[in-house]
Amino acid sequence: MNALRRPTIWLGALVGGLLTSVLTAALYLADQVAGLPFIPFDLFDFVSRLLPGPLLTFGIDRMVDIITAFNLGETSAAAKNAELLMALAAFIALGIVVAAFGFGTMNRRETAARSITPGLALGLAFGAIMMLLSAQVNLTATAPELAQVGWVILAFAAWGTAVNWIYNDLAHSEAKTKTDESTGETIVIEPLDRRQFMVRIGGASAVLTVVGAGLGALVGGRGGEGKVVSTASVVPEGELPNINDDLTPAPGTRPEYTPLDEHYRIDISARPPVLDSNEWRLEVSGLVDNPVNLSLQELYDKFDRIDRFITLSCISNRIGGTLISTTKWSGFRAQDFLALVQPQADAVALKITGADNFDEYVMLDLIESDERIMFAYEWDDQPLKQKHGFPLRIYIPDRYGMKQPKWIKSIEFVDAWAEGYWVRRSWSKDAIVNTTSVVDAVATNAIIKDDEDYIVPIGGIAYAGAKQISRVEVSVNGGEWQAAQLRQPLSELTWVIWRYDWRFQEGDFKFEVRAYDGADDLQSLESRGTRPDGATGVHSKRATMPTLETLENPPADDASE
Ligand SMILES: Nc1nc2c(c(=O)[nH]1)N[C@H]1C(S)=C(S)[C@@H](COP(=O)(O)O)O[C@H]1N2
Ligand SMILES: [Mo]
């Protein structure tokens, strides 16, 4: 007989953490190599679909707070990365809990059988549940379904078995003796040193995790973003419609035409859906006389192509935030689409659903009254990037992004409006864009000498959805509002670049901005957060001016002039 030394659940937690890291690396490698599901992201997406809207929004808000406070870069990319890290942490935490539970359960057994059945059963159950969740939300796995199920179950079963093996070794780690049956001699079996054993397990886990994840990253390229990184836009500067406008933006103002790689991205999945352009069809159903089913090529061929420069903003964009960008959209008129499908008399709204099951309702009479509403298949003169909704998305002027599905897979004509994805999570029903303005730059490092005076260029953007901008004003240290100059916008649907040349004074100053829309209505000055109707309020920037002394005697840069 040998004495059992039951390992604590804390040891189980440690083993769970180590083995789940290895499992994560293995899942990642299989995902990258063979298009098998990456369970940590699926689990995260599944849970976030279930969370109540306010909690979800609270979480996103705190994340944006942290990103802004610590200056972690462009908000939407940083938020997505934070989300992915959280997904990994949550999955490993779950593995820790499940393994601790396994240790606890095995400790309750009377006998000391060196069986692996409990761990195997635990792994199978864990894997089956994870596979069920994955099947609900996974948008990126491309392997055959049977292969997906087989792999996930196998991987988790192996995980459970490994938990069990380690448990057994730990439980039997006391020095024990055994009688050799043939000779009757007593043999002392070497005791297992638990600490040494755990160090070895830890080392092996670390190596496997690093090797698996490293290989995955090496062969990678799946997971959405693609490998080609181009910073330049395809649309050449010379083709921008306002190229001849004399007003130069104040140095430090954000680019008027957002480089495509810098366009913000917001959606509900850890990874964007992967749609195959050969298989994809736009499915039209419901109250129409002509329920077509169209390939991408048919969309190109059937409808006249239109182009528009468009600024898109997320309703979660804070005053002065970066969840707003401008690019060139190409596609076809939603009105032309209606003419093809022939809505029936009782059709009231279009239910538009994305491949991620994000849905929104668009009123039929809105489309009939606004020829600018479009279905877009290109941004910046190239097919939509996967993360921006390939192959098809909709544009609705004057609405925030939450009303405008990407990755459209189906359009159903229905007889009543209903709440879409974010509306059900208590965001604005109509999501009409608020007029806002932002000070991007107080260019203290680009002060200009103008006759006797020094001039400080100040500038930024103003945006009113489709309402256009008629005037922008600046106030310095709470003084009178002064008119800024406006650059001709790229279109009536984009933001406007403004500039205010301020006569230099020494000291500390606060520059505030406000804008009027096309109907000469002043923007809301009330400071209000993003939820539920989008942020409003006056944006400002503080700056300390250099001394006149340093302006007149600039420090010699270098001799090579
Ligand atoms: N299918 C789908 N469409 C979607 C979303 C989404 O999560 N899924 N997010 C919406 C939101 S909230 C915004 S702000 C815009 C952002 O578009 P972009 O990521 O291409 O900039 O897409 C909208 N369309
Ligand atoms: Mo959004």
XYZ file of C-alpha atoms and ligand atoms in Angstrom:
586
model
C 0.000 0.000 0.000
C 1.239 3.454 -0.523
C 0.259 6.566 1.322
C -1.679 9.085 -0.717
C -0.734 12.708 -0.441
C -3.700 14.492 -1.914
C -2.647 17.590 -3.876
C -4.547 20.753 -2.950
C -6.840 22.545 -5.372
C -4.249 25.346 -5.397
C -1.803 22.968 -6.936
C -4.610 22.065 -9.346
C -4.983 25.747 -10.219
C -1.271 26.024 -10.926
C -1.350 22.924 -13.128
C -4.451 24.316 -14.860
C -2.711 27.603 -15.603
C 0.321 25.884 -17.080
C -1.569 23.353 -19.171
C -4.130 25.877 -20.397
C -1.292 28.064 -21.655
C -0.011 25.101 -23.652
C -3.548 24.384 -24.884
C -3.948 28.026 -25.944
C -0.719 27.858 -27.930
C -1.803 24.592 -29.575
C -5.206 26.034 -30.495
C -3.537 29.111 -31.910
C -1.102 27.077 -33.988
C -3.942 24.940 -35.388
C -5.944 28.084 -36.086
C -3.100 29.653 -38.035
C -2.066 26.498 -39.874
C -5.380 24.818 -40.563
C -8.178 27.312 -39.972
C -9.390 25.540 -36.835
C -11.325 27.490 -34.194
C -9.397 29.626 -31.716
C -11.507 28.929 -28.646
C -10.350 31.844 -26.414
C -11.717 34.454 -28.864
C -14.903 32.466 -29.418
C -15.506 32.250 -25.689
C -14.979 35.992 -25.384
C -17.366 36.808 -28.230
C -19.956 34.426 -26.855
C -19.857 35.989 -23.414
C -19.905 39.543 -24.727
C -23.028 38.809 -26.794
C -24.741 37.708 -23.583
C -23.681 40.614 -21.395
C -26.326 43.267 -20.832
C -25.764 46.464 -22.836
C -25.001 48.800 -19.914
C -22.359 46.448 -18.501
C -20.777 46.015 -21.918
C -20.720 49.755 -22.491
C -19.299 50.344 -19.028
C -16.515 47.900 -19.811
C -15.737 49.526 -23.166
C -15.794 52.983 -21.566
C -13.305 52.042 -18.854
C -11.082 50.495 -21.512
C -11.168 53.723 -23.545
C -10.414 55.682 -20.325
C -7.312 53.608 -19.730
C -6.194 53.840 -23.350
C -6.636 57.614 -23.308
C -5.054 58.099 -19.878
C -1.968 56.064 -20.707
C -1.780 57.334 -24.264
C -1.820 53.810 -25.687
C -2.257 54.939 -29.264
C -5.159 55.050 -31.674
C -8.246 54.152 -29.661
C -9.955 51.517 -31.777
C -6.790 49.493 -32.465
C -5.669 49.697 -28.829
C -9.141 48.699 -27.650
C -9.164 45.694 -29.961
C -5.768 44.574 -28.670
C -6.872 45.025 -25.066
C -9.933 42.945 -25.873
C -7.803 40.137 -27.327
C -5.563 40.112 -24.238
C -8.624 39.975 -22.015
C -9.925 37.045 -24.047
C -6.678 35.117 -23.496
C -6.601 35.924 -19.789
C -10.230 34.889 -19.362
C -9.665 31.575 -21.109
C -6.634 30.733 -18.986
C -8.567 31.740 -15.875
C -11.325 29.343 -16.886
C -8.765 26.559 -17.388
C -7.402 27.280 -13.897
C -10.851 26.960 -12.355
C -11.704 23.777 -14.257
C -8.398 22.080 -13.329
C -8.760 23.102 -9.669
C -12.256 21.648 -9.764
C -10.795 18.457 -11.262
C -8.215 18.141 -8.481
C -10.923 18.742 -5.876
C -13.161 16.074 -7.346
C -10.384 13.520 -7.620
C -9.434 14.192 -4.011
C -12.884 13.088 -2.904
C -12.332 9.588 -4.181
C -11.701 6.898 -1.587
C -9.251 4.892 -3.594
C -5.936 5.855 -4.986
C -6.435 4.342 -8.398
C -4.019 5.686 -10.977
C -6.835 6.037 -13.449
C -7.054 8.807 -16.028
C -10.805 8.481 -16.485
C -11.805 11.525 -14.404
C -9.450 13.858 -16.235
C -10.433 12.492 -19.614
C -14.120 12.969 -18.785
C -13.438 16.484 -17.542
C -11.537 17.355 -20.716
C -14.230 15.887 -22.951
C -16.965 17.850 -21.183
C -14.910 21.072 -21.233
C -14.145 20.587 -24.931
C -17.735 19.780 -25.859
C -19.019 22.936 -24.158
C -16.348 25.088 -25.779
C -17.144 23.596 -29.186
C -20.833 24.395 -28.744
C -20.015 28.032 -27.902
C -17.593 28.258 -30.789
C -20.193 26.978 -33.229
C -22.447 29.880 -32.218
C -20.013 32.721 -32.793
C -16.947 31.637 -34.749
C -16.609 33.607 -37.988
C -13.088 32.788 -39.050
C -12.591 29.012 -38.915
C -12.372 27.600 -42.425
C -11.655 23.913 -41.735
C -14.481 21.386 -42.352
C -16.902 21.235 -39.442
C -16.123 17.635 -38.600
C -12.437 18.493 -38.376
C -13.269 21.415 -36.091
C -15.301 19.270 -33.710
C -12.724 16.457 -33.770
C -9.815 18.783 -33.113
C -11.399 20.764 -30.297
C -12.636 17.646 -28.488
C -9.271 15.946 -28.943
C -7.290 18.958 -27.753
C -9.380 19.387 -24.615
C -9.396 15.635 -23.935
C -5.602 15.681 -24.103
C -5.621 18.653 -21.750
C -7.852 16.787 -19.259
C -5.718 13.677 -19.474
C -2.589 15.700 -18.807
C -4.234 17.302 -15.772
C -5.043 13.804 -14.538
C -1.530 12.448 -15.136
C 0.026 15.248 -13.196
C -2.536 14.762 -10.442
C -1.644 11.092 -10.227
C 2.066 11.775 -10.068
C 1.538 14.354 -7.355
C -0.826 12.139 -5.361
C 1.641 9.312 -5.395
C 4.606 11.467 -4.628
C 5.242 9.974 -1.199
C 8.089 7.528 -0.760
C 6.594 4.124 -1.117
C 7.657 0.561 -0.945
C 6.614 -2.395 -2.956
C 7.205 -6.108 -2.644
C 8.851 -7.825 -5.553
C 6.585 -10.786 -6.196
C 9.234 -13.164 -7.457
C 11.804 -12.642 -4.742
C 9.704 -11.347 -1.878
C 12.149 -8.494 -1.425
C 11.016 -5.027 -0.439
C 11.901 -2.383 -2.961
C 11.914 1.323 -2.066
C 10.613 3.449 -4.855
C 12.269 6.864 -5.133
C 9.999 9.571 -3.782
C 8.979 12.256 -6.146
C 10.001 15.711 -5.062
C 6.871 17.783 -5.722
C 8.687 21.050 -6.059
C 11.171 19.660 -8.538
C 8.346 18.013 -10.411
C 6.349 21.243 -10.697
C 9.430 23.121 -11.853
C 9.876 20.566 -14.606
C 6.190 20.747 -15.606
C 6.417 24.531 -15.567
C 9.505 24.518 -17.766
C 8.009 22.079 -20.233
C 4.768 24.088 -20.399
C 6.644 27.321 -20.995
C 8.669 25.779 -23.810
C 5.602 24.244 -25.465
C 3.642 27.480 -25.154
C 6.380 29.607 -26.638
C 7.146 27.154 -29.428
C 3.452 26.701 -30.333
C 2.603 30.394 -30.262
C 5.828 31.281 -32.069
C 5.191 28.788 -34.854
C 1.625 30.037 -35.131
C 2.812 33.603 -35.472
C 5.440 32.564 -38.042
C 3.084 30.746 -40.365
C 0.332 33.231 -39.475
C -1.365 35.752 -41.676
C -4.783 34.500 -40.804
C -6.803 36.341 -38.259
C -7.946 39.098 -40.432
C -5.575 41.942 -40.807
C -3.677 40.477 -43.723
C 0.031 40.887 -44.064
C 0.352 43.773 -46.452
C 0.934 46.977 -44.587
C 0.677 50.035 -46.752
C 0.690 53.464 -45.247
C -0.093 55.362 -48.408
C -3.641 55.751 -49.664
C -4.547 54.489 -53.096
C -6.516 57.594 -54.013
C -3.780 60.039 -55.015
C -3.706 63.432 -53.360
C -4.134 65.074 -56.749
C -7.550 63.448 -57.106
C -8.958 64.970 -53.964
C -11.666 67.415 -55.063
C -10.400 70.326 -52.947
C -6.758 70.087 -53.988
C -6.815 73.713 -55.153
C -8.080 75.146 -51.894
C -5.473 77.625 -50.589
C -6.125 77.031 -46.935
C -3.361 74.861 -45.516
C -4.347 73.013 -42.355
C -2.524 74.134 -39.201
C 0.473 71.816 -38.702
C -0.613 68.961 -36.437
C -4.185 68.813 -37.719
C -5.242 65.211 -38.463
C -5.078 64.242 -42.165
C -8.141 65.349 -44.075
C -8.203 62.050 -46.009
C -7.506 59.285 -43.488
C -4.813 56.809 -44.609
C -6.751 53.555 -44.915
C -4.626 51.760 -42.322
C -5.466 54.459 -39.824
C -9.225 54.336 -40.368
C -10.782 53.465 -37.038
C -12.406 50.040 -36.671
C -15.243 49.037 -34.350
C -17.162 45.783 -34.340
C -18.512 43.132 -32.045
C -16.100 40.273 -32.773
C -12.583 39.524 -31.590
C -11.784 38.864 -35.220
C -13.627 40.125 -38.282
C -15.665 37.569 -40.248
C -13.871 35.985 -43.186
C -16.106 35.843 -46.242
C -15.119 34.085 -49.436
C -15.879 36.344 -52.396
C -16.584 33.315 -54.607
C -19.175 31.868 -52.283
C -20.681 35.050 -50.915
C -24.198 35.991 -52.040
C -26.389 38.901 -51.080
C -29.617 37.199 -50.049
C -32.755 39.277 -50.448
C -35.951 37.999 -48.895
C -39.262 39.039 -47.372
C -41.762 41.481 -48.822
C -40.340 41.930 -52.321
C -41.533 40.875 -55.756
C -38.043 39.995 -56.895
C -36.172 38.153 -54.121
C -32.766 38.094 -55.797
C -29.639 36.329 -54.692
C -26.640 38.190 -56.087
C -22.945 37.507 -56.360
C -20.403 40.267 -55.920
C -19.776 40.327 -59.662
C -23.499 40.733 -60.284
C -23.552 43.715 -57.946
C -20.682 45.290 -59.903
C -22.472 44.618 -63.186
C -26.096 45.364 -62.378
C -25.759 48.761 -60.746
C -24.162 52.051 -61.717
C -21.084 52.712 -59.669
C -21.060 55.814 -57.499
C -18.261 57.360 -55.412
C -18.479 59.617 -52.396
C -16.046 61.039 -49.877
C -17.513 60.170 -46.511
C -16.690 60.759 -42.859
C -17.821 57.932 -40.600
C -18.001 58.331 -36.833
C -18.707 55.892 -34.055
C -21.348 56.967 -31.544
C -18.776 56.037 -28.878
C -16.391 58.688 -30.150
C -15.630 61.174 -27.413
C -15.261 64.880 -28.108
C -11.764 65.082 -29.569
C -11.505 61.295 -30.020
C -10.175 59.217 -32.897
C -13.213 57.005 -33.649
C -13.919 59.140 -36.707
C -12.290 58.882 -40.128
C -12.702 59.900 -43.749
C -12.223 57.930 -46.919
C -13.665 57.451 -50.415
C -16.579 55.014 -50.603
C -17.668 53.325 -53.841
C -20.701 51.199 -54.522
C -24.251 51.661 -55.742
C -27.362 53.562 -54.763
C -29.749 51.836 -52.374
C -32.532 53.344 -54.510
C -31.263 51.427 -57.546
C -31.314 48.296 -55.441
C -34.969 48.951 -54.489
C -35.835 49.356 -58.167
C -34.435 45.894 -58.816
C -36.009 43.980 -55.946
C -39.424 45.712 -56.067
C -40.595 46.091 -52.453
C -44.229 45.169 -51.912
C -46.826 47.638 -50.636
C -46.660 46.414 -47.038
C -42.852 46.540 -46.791
C -41.797 49.151 -44.209
C -38.182 48.466 -43.346
C -35.079 46.560 -44.391
C -33.597 44.233 -41.831
C -29.912 44.127 -42.742
C -27.832 41.381 -41.186
C -24.052 40.996 -41.197
C -22.104 37.748 -41.215
C -21.460 38.334 -37.501
C -25.235 38.466 -36.961
C -25.062 42.162 -36.208
C -28.354 43.563 -37.489
C -29.951 46.928 -38.112
C -33.243 48.150 -39.528
C -33.429 50.872 -42.155
C -36.764 52.476 -42.967
C -37.813 52.078 -46.567
C -39.057 55.676 -46.800
C -35.662 56.920 -45.613
C -34.015 55.206 -48.576
C -36.702 56.520 -50.906
C -36.077 60.068 -49.685
C -32.267 60.050 -49.728
C -30.441 59.033 -52.886
C -27.119 59.251 -51.039
C -27.784 56.049 -49.102
C -25.496 53.507 -50.680
C -24.213 49.962 -50.529
C -20.433 50.117 -50.680
C -17.974 47.503 -51.893
C -14.866 49.673 -52.065
C -13.027 52.034 -49.803
C -10.140 54.110 -51.059
C -10.499 52.642 -54.565
C -9.922 49.045 -53.426
C -12.223 46.238 -52.284
C -13.239 46.709 -48.663
C -10.651 45.429 -46.209
C -11.855 42.407 -44.330
C -12.051 44.345 -41.066
C -14.058 47.096 -42.727
C -16.817 44.804 -43.951
C -15.740 42.920 -47.076
C -17.543 42.408 -49.374
C -20.466 44.781 -48.723
C -21.582 47.433 -46.248
C -24.196 50.170 -46.183
C -23.823 53.915 -45.791
C -26.572 56.067 -44.319
C -25.829 59.817 -44.201
C -26.066 61.642 -40.881
C -26.122 58.480 -38.766
C -23.417 57.100 -36.540
C -21.650 53.887 -37.557
C -23.832 51.706 -35.304
C -26.698 52.013 -37.836
C -24.594 50.817 -40.760
C -23.867 47.083 -40.959
C -20.663 45.694 -42.467
C -20.239 42.168 -43.939
C -23.832 42.279 -45.169
C -25.097 38.804 -45.930
C -28.857 39.267 -46.045
C -31.521 41.918 -46.475
C -35.036 41.069 -45.436
C -37.947 43.369 -46.251
C -40.252 43.458 -43.226
C -43.517 45.157 -42.316
C -42.322 46.837 -39.124
C -39.257 48.586 -37.787
C -37.513 46.895 -34.891
C -34.501 47.558 -32.701
C -31.086 46.655 -34.079
C -28.054 45.228 -32.293
C -26.926 48.328 -30.373
C -30.429 49.750 -29.975
C -31.377 46.592 -28.079
C -28.386 47.386 -25.876
C -29.915 50.790 -25.098
C -28.068 52.981 -27.560
C -29.839 55.642 -29.609
C -32.745 54.527 -31.805
C -31.907 56.947 -34.639
C -28.243 57.683 -33.890
C -28.266 61.035 -35.707
C -24.818 62.639 -35.795
C -24.317 65.552 -33.376
C -22.498 68.613 -34.655
C -19.082 68.714 -33.016
C -15.749 70.447 -33.454
C -12.242 69.671 -32.251
C -8.980 71.549 -31.721
C -6.354 69.178 -33.086
C -3.409 71.519 -33.032
C -2.058 74.648 -31.396
C 1.109 74.784 -33.446
C 3.526 76.374 -30.990
C 6.365 74.691 -32.869
C 5.310 76.189 -36.200
C 4.868 79.855 -35.322
C 5.054 82.094 -38.394
C 6.524 85.568 -38.680
C 4.080 87.876 -40.466
C 5.548 91.421 -40.815
C 6.051 92.453 -37.204
C 3.687 89.917 -35.745
C 4.097 86.313 -34.832
C 1.190 84.051 -35.770
C 0.272 80.772 -34.080
C -1.688 78.435 -36.393
C -4.526 76.654 -34.618
C -6.702 74.084 -36.323
C -8.796 70.975 -36.323
C -12.007 69.452 -37.637
C -15.726 70.160 -37.468
C -18.344 67.567 -38.410
C -22.110 67.615 -38.648
C -22.931 64.340 -40.391
C -24.805 65.370 -43.534
C -25.777 68.784 -42.154
C -22.556 70.466 -43.368
C -20.590 73.110 -41.502
C -21.218 76.812 -42.162
C -19.021 78.452 -39.528
C -16.402 77.611 -36.921
C -15.392 79.932 -34.091
C -12.538 80.015 -31.626
C -12.385 81.604 -28.198
C -9.093 82.242 -26.397
C -9.076 82.183 -22.591
C -12.846 82.613 -22.545
C -12.747 85.738 -24.733
C -15.015 86.622 -27.619
C -15.740 83.994 -30.272
C -13.749 84.720 -33.435
C -14.401 83.286 -36.893
C -11.980 80.611 -38.106
C -11.222 79.951 -41.767
C -12.717 76.863 -43.375
C -11.223 74.615 -45.983
C -13.582 73.406 -48.667
C -14.497 69.867 -47.512
C -13.918 66.744 -49.605
C -17.705 66.488 -49.930
C -20.864 67.623 -48.185
C -20.646 64.361 -46.209
C -17.193 64.829 -44.721
C -15.725 66.798 -41.882
C -14.392 70.274 -42.509
C -10.858 71.359 -41.721
C -10.715 74.742 -39.981
C -7.814 77.020 -39.156
C -7.454 80.063 -36.943
C -4.309 82.176 -37.084
C -3.871 83.670 -33.672
C -1.628 86.623 -32.952
C 1.074 85.405 -30.610
C 1.213 86.446 -26.956
C 3.422 85.095 -24.200
C 1.789 82.949 -21.564
C -0.619 80.055 -21.039
C -3.783 79.909 -23.093
C -6.890 77.844 -23.534
C -8.322 77.596 -27.037
C -11.962 76.550 -27.362
C -13.854 75.772 -30.569
C -17.493 75.605 -31.618
C -19.224 75.038 -34.957
C -22.482 75.907 -36.716
C -24.125 73.476 -39.096
C -25.372 74.209 -42.607
C -28.652 75.623 -41.249
C -26.568 77.936 -39.029
C -27.581 76.045 -35.910
C -24.948 76.210 -33.187
C -23.628 72.882 -31.942
C -24.660 71.802 -28.447
C -22.321 73.410 -25.901
C -23.484 71.103 -23.156
C -20.876 68.578 -22.150
C -22.509 65.176 -22.502
C -21.054 61.675 -22.680
C -21.372 59.251 -25.569
C -24.204 57.171 -24.197
C -26.919 56.916 -25.487
C -27.034 59.660 -28.157
C -23.396 60.477 -28.873
C -21.129 63.012 -27.163
C -21.571 66.792 -27.285
C -19.689 69.720 -25.780
C -16.994 72.275 -26.416
C -13.540 70.945 -27.129
C -10.482 72.881 -26.034
C -6.731 72.653 -25.944
C -4.330 74.401 -23.599
C -0.894 75.523 -24.672
C 2.056 77.371 -23.224
C 3.599 79.811 -25.669
C 7.345 80.162 -26.025
C 8.810 83.457 -24.841
C 9.209 86.279 -27.324
C 12.923 86.076 -26.574
C 13.156 82.484 -27.904
C 11.026 83.367 -30.932
C 13.338 86.225 -31.916
C 16.532 84.331 -31.176
C 15.704 80.766 -32.148
C 18.283 78.287 -30.884
C 20.685 77.585 -33.762
C 19.582 74.227 -35.201
C 22.786 73.225 -36.852
C 25.346 74.919 -39.049
C 24.357 73.280 -42.317
C 22.037 75.942 -43.672
N -21.701 43.604 -39.109
C -21.307 44.638 -38.343
N -21.404 45.881 -38.814
C -21.021 46.943 -38.079
C -20.551 46.766 -36.761
C -20.434 45.425 -36.275
O -19.995 45.171 -35.144
N -20.818 44.387 -37.088
N -20.189 47.859 -36.011
C -20.785 49.140 -36.396
C -20.176 50.261 -35.719
S -20.600 50.462 -34.081
C -19.375 51.175 -36.372
S -18.837 52.564 -35.582
C -18.958 50.956 -37.771
C -17.456 51.029 -37.889
O -17.013 50.724 -39.194
P -15.441 50.524 -39.426
O -14.953 49.575 -38.366
O -15.257 49.985 -40.779
O -14.794 51.876 -39.260
O -19.391 49.699 -38.255
C -20.718 49.369 -37.896
N -21.122 48.191 -38.609
Mo -19.746 52.452 -33.393
